[in-house]
Coordinates of C-alpha atoms in Angstrom, one line a residue:
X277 CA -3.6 21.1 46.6
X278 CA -1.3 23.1 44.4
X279 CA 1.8 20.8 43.1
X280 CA 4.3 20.3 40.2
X281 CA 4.4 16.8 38.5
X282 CA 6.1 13.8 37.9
X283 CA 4.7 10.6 37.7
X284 CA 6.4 8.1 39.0
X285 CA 7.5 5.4 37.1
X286 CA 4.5 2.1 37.0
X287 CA 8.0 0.4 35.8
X288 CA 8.6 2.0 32.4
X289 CA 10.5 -1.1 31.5
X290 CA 7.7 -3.2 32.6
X291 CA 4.8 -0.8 30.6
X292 CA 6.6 -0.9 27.6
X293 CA 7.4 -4.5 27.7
X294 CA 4.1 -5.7 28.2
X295 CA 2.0 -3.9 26.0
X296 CA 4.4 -3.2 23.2
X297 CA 4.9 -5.4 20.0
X298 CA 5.3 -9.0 21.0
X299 CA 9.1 -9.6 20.8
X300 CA 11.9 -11.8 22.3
X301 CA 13.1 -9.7 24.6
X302 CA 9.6 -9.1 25.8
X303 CA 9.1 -12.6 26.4
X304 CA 12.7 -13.3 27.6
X305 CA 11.1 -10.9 30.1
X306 CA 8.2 -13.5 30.9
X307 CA 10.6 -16.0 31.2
X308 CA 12.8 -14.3 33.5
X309 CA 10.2 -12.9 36.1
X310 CA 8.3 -16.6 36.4
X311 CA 11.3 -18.9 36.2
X312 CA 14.5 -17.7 36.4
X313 CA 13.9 -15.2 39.6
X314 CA 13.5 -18.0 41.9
X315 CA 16.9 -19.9 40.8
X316 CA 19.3 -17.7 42.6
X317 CA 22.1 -20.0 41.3
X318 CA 20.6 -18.6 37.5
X319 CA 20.7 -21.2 34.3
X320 CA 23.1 -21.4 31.6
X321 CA 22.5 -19.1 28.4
X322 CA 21.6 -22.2 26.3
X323 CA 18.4 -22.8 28.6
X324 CA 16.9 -18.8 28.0
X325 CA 17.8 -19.5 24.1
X326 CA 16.2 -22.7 24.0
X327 CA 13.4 -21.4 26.1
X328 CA 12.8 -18.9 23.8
X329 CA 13.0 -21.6 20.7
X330 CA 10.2 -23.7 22.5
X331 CA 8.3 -20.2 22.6
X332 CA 8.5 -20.0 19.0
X333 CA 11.6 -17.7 18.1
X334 CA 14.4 -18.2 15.7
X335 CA 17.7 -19.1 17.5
X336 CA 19.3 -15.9 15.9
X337 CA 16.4 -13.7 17.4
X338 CA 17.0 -16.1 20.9
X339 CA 20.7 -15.5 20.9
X340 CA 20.0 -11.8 20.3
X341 CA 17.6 -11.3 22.8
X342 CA 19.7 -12.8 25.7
X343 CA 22.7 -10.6 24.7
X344 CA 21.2 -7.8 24.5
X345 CA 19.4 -7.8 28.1
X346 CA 22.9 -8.9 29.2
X347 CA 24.2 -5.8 27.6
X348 CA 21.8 -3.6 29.3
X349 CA 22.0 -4.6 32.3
X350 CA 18.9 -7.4 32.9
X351 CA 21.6 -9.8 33.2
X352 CA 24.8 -10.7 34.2
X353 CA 27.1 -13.7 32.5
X354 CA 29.8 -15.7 34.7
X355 CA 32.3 -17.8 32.1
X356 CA 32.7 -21.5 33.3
X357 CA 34.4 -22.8 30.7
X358 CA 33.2 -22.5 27.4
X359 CA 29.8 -21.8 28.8
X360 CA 27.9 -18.7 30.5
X361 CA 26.2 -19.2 33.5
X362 CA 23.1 -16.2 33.4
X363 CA 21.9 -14.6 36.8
X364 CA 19.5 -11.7 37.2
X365 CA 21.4 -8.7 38.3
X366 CA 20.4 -7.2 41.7
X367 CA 18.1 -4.0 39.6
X368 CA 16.4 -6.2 37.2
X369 CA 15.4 -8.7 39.8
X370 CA 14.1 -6.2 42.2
X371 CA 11.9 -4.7 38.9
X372 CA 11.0 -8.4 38.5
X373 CA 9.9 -8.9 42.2
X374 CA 7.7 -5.5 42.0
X375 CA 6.4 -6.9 38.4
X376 CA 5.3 -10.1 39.8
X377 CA 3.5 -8.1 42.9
X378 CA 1.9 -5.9 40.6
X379 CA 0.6 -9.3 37.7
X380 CA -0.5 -11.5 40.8
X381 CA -2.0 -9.2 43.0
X382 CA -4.5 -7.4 40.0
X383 CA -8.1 -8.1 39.6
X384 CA -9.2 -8.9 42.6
X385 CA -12.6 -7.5 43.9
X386 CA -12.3 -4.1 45.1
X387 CA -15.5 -1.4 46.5
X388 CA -15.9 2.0 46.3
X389 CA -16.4 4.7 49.0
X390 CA -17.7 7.5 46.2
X391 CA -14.8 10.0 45.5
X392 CA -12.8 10.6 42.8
X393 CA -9.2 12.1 42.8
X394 CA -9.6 14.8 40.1
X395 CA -6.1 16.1 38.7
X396 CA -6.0 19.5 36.7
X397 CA -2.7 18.9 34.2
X398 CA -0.9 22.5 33.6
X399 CA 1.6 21.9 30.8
X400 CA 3.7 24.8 28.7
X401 CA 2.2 24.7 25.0
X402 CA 5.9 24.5 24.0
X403 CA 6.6 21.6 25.7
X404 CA 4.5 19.1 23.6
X405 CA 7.0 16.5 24.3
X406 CA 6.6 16.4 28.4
X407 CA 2.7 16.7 27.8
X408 CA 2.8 14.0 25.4
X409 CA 5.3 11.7 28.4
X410 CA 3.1 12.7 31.2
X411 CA -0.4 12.3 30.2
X412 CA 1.1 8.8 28.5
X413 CA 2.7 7.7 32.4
X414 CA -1.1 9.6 34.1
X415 CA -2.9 6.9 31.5
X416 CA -0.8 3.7 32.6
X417 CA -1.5 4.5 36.3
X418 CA -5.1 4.1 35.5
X419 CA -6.1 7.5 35.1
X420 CA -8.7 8.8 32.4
X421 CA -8.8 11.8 30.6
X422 CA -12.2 13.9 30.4
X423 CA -9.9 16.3 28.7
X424 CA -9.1 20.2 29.0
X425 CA -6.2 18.9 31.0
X426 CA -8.8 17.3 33.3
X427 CA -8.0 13.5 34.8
X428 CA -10.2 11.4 37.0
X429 CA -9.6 8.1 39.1
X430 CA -11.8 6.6 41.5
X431 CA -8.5 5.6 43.5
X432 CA -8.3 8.3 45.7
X433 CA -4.8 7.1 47.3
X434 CA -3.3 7.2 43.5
X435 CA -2.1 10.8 44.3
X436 CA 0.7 9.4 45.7
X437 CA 2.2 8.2 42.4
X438 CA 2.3 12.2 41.8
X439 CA 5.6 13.7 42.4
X440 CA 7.2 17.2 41.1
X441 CA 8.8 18.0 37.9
X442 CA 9.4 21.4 36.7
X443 CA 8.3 23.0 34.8
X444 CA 4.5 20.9 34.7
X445 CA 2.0 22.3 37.1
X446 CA -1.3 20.7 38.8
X447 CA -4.1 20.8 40.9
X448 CA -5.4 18.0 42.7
X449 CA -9.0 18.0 44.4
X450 CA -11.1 14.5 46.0
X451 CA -14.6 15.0 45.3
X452 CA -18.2 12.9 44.4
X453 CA -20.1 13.9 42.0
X454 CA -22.7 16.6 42.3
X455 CA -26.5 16.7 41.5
X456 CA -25.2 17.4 38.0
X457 CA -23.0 14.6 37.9
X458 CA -23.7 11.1 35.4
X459 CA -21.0 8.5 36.6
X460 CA -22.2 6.7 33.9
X461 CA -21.1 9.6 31.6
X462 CA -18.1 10.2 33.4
X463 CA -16.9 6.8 33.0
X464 CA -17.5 6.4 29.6
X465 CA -15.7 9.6 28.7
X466 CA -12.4 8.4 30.6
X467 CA -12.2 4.9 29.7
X468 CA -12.7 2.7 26.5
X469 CA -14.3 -0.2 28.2
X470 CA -15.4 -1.8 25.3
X471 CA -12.1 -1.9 24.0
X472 CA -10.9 -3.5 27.0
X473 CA -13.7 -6.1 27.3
X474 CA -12.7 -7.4 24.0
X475 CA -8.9 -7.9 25.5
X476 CA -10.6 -10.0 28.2
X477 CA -13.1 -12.1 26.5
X478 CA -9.8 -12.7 23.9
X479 CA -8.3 -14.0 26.9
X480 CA -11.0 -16.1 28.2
X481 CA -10.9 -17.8 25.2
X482 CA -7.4 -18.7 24.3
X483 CA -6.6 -20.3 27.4
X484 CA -10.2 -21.6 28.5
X485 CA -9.4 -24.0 25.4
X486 CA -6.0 -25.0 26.0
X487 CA -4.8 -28.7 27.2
X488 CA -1.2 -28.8 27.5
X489 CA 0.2 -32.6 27.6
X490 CA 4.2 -32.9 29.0
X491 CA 6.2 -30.4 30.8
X492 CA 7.4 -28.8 27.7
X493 CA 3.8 -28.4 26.3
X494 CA 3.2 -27.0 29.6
X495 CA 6.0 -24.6 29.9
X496 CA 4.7 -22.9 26.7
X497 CA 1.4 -22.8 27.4
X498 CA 2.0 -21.4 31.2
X499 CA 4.7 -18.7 29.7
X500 CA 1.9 -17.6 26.9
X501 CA -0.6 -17.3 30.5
X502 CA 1.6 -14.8 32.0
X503 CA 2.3 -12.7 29.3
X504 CA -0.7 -12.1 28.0
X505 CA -2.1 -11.8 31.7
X506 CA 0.9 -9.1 32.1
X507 CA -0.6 -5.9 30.0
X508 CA -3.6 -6.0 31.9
X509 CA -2.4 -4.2 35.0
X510 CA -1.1 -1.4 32.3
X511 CA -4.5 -1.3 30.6
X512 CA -7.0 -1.9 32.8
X513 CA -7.7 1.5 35.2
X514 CA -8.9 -1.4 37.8
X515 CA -12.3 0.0 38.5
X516 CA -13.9 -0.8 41.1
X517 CA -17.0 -3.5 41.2
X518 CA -19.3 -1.3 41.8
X519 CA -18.7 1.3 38.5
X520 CA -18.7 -1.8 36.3
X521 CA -21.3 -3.7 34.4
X522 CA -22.4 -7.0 36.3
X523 CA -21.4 -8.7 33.6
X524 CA -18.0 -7.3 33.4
X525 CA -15.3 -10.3 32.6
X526 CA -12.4 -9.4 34.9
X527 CA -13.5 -11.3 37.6
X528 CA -13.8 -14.6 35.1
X529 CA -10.4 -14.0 33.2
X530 CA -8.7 -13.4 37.3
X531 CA -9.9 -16.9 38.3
X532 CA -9.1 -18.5 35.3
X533 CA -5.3 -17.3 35.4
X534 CA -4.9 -18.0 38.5
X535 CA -6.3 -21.8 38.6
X536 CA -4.5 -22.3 35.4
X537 CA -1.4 -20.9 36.6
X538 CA -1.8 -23.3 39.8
X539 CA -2.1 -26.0 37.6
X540 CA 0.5 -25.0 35.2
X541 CA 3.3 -24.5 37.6
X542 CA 4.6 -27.4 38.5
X543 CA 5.5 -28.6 35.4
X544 CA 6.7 -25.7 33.5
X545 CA 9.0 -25.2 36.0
X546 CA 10.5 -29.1 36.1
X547 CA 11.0 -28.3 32.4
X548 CA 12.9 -24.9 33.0
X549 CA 14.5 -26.6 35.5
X550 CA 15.9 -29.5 33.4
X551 CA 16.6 -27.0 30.4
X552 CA 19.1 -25.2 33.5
X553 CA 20.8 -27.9 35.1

């Protein structure tokens, strides 16, 4: 199929927030999508500051953080008084909703019926810039590069993150490899997985080990879960099972966030909770 490109967005916002620098805003981001989108009455701006302080953040870079997300648009500030009650506005909590669809829905166990979507990238030489923003978007939707222009996914219904954009051409094909074919080669060309085992056996780690005592202990260490779970839909390409080692760690690092976060939840919310009253 012959067809011009855009990718559509795997929330820019989102991308760049979770596997950028670590920063307050990035983890006022955290904090918004795991406790503040479920408070539809919102929290004063003293609880995201000091949310941020228990994270671990100066109350300069706190104060900053909150106003400018305010400023942009994440949030929106009602004066009562002297003091500003903070509530998502409808667009950010939306992006949130979709975030937190796309951080607790990844990882899980997922076959493979043998065909790759194959997508030939046309880009004019001149426009370095589009190549450069497109092949950056086509990496965050999982795709991998074999290069020449050439990228491959084994998720076959990933076409329809495709859309058109002048003046960037493609052509798209399904296919299974031939008698010439190594999927072994093929995969290792596309993806870094040894890069990416080391982000998960980093992650096993750090929270196989933690024991948080009190709801404030707990809030931390359930905030740190979440964001460092949260760059792993963006750089992951979510293989399935059976194109991965047997040892591969996602499946470990998936049940560990999840029973930690189930154990977690309670309390780090109770102690967002208090900080909002």
């Amino acid at each position: 199929m012959r067809s011009q490109l855009r990718v559509a967005p795997v929330n820019d916002v989102l991308r760049r927030r979770s596997v950028g620098a670590p920063a307050a805003r990035s983890t006022l981001l955290t904090v918004l999508g795991e406790y503040l989108l479920h408070r539809p009455d919102g929290a004063w701006q003293e609880a995201l500051i000091g949310s941020l302080r228990l994270l671990g953040y100066t109350p300069s870079a706190a104060r900053q953080a909150v106003v400018r997300s305010t400023r942009e648009g994440w949030l929106e500030a009602e004066r009562i008084g002297r003091r500003s009650r903070m509530r998502l506005t409808a667009s950010s909590a939306e992006l949130l909703r979709d975030g937190a669809r796309r951080i607790y829905g990844f990882g899980d166990p997922a076959s493979w019926d043998g065909r790759w979507l194959l997508l030939v990238l046309r880009v004019p030489e001149q426009r370095r810039e589009l190549r450069h923003r497109l092949t950056t978007q086509l990496a965050w939707a999982g795709f991998g590069s074999l290069g020449g222009g050439l990228w491959i996914t084994p998720h076959v219904d990933r076409e329809a993150l495709v859309q058109a954009e002048e003046p960037a051409q493609l052509l798209s094909f399904r296919a299974e490899v031939g008698a010439f074919g190594d999927t072994a080669r093929v995969i290792a060309e596309a993806w870094d997985l040894p890069a990416l085992r080391d982000h998960y056996e980093q992650f096993i780690a750090d929270f196989s080990r933690t024991r948080p005592r009190g709801d404030a202990a707990t809030f931390t260490a359930q905030t740190a879960l979440v964001h460092a779970w949260r760059r792993f839909p963006f750089i992951d390409p979510d293989l399935p099972d059976d194109l991965l080692p047997r040892d591969w760690p996602r499946r470990r690092a998936n049940q560990l966030f999840r029973e930690r976060h189930e154990r977690w939840s309670n309390a780090a919310q109770t102690h967002f909770d208090a900080l909002a009253a």
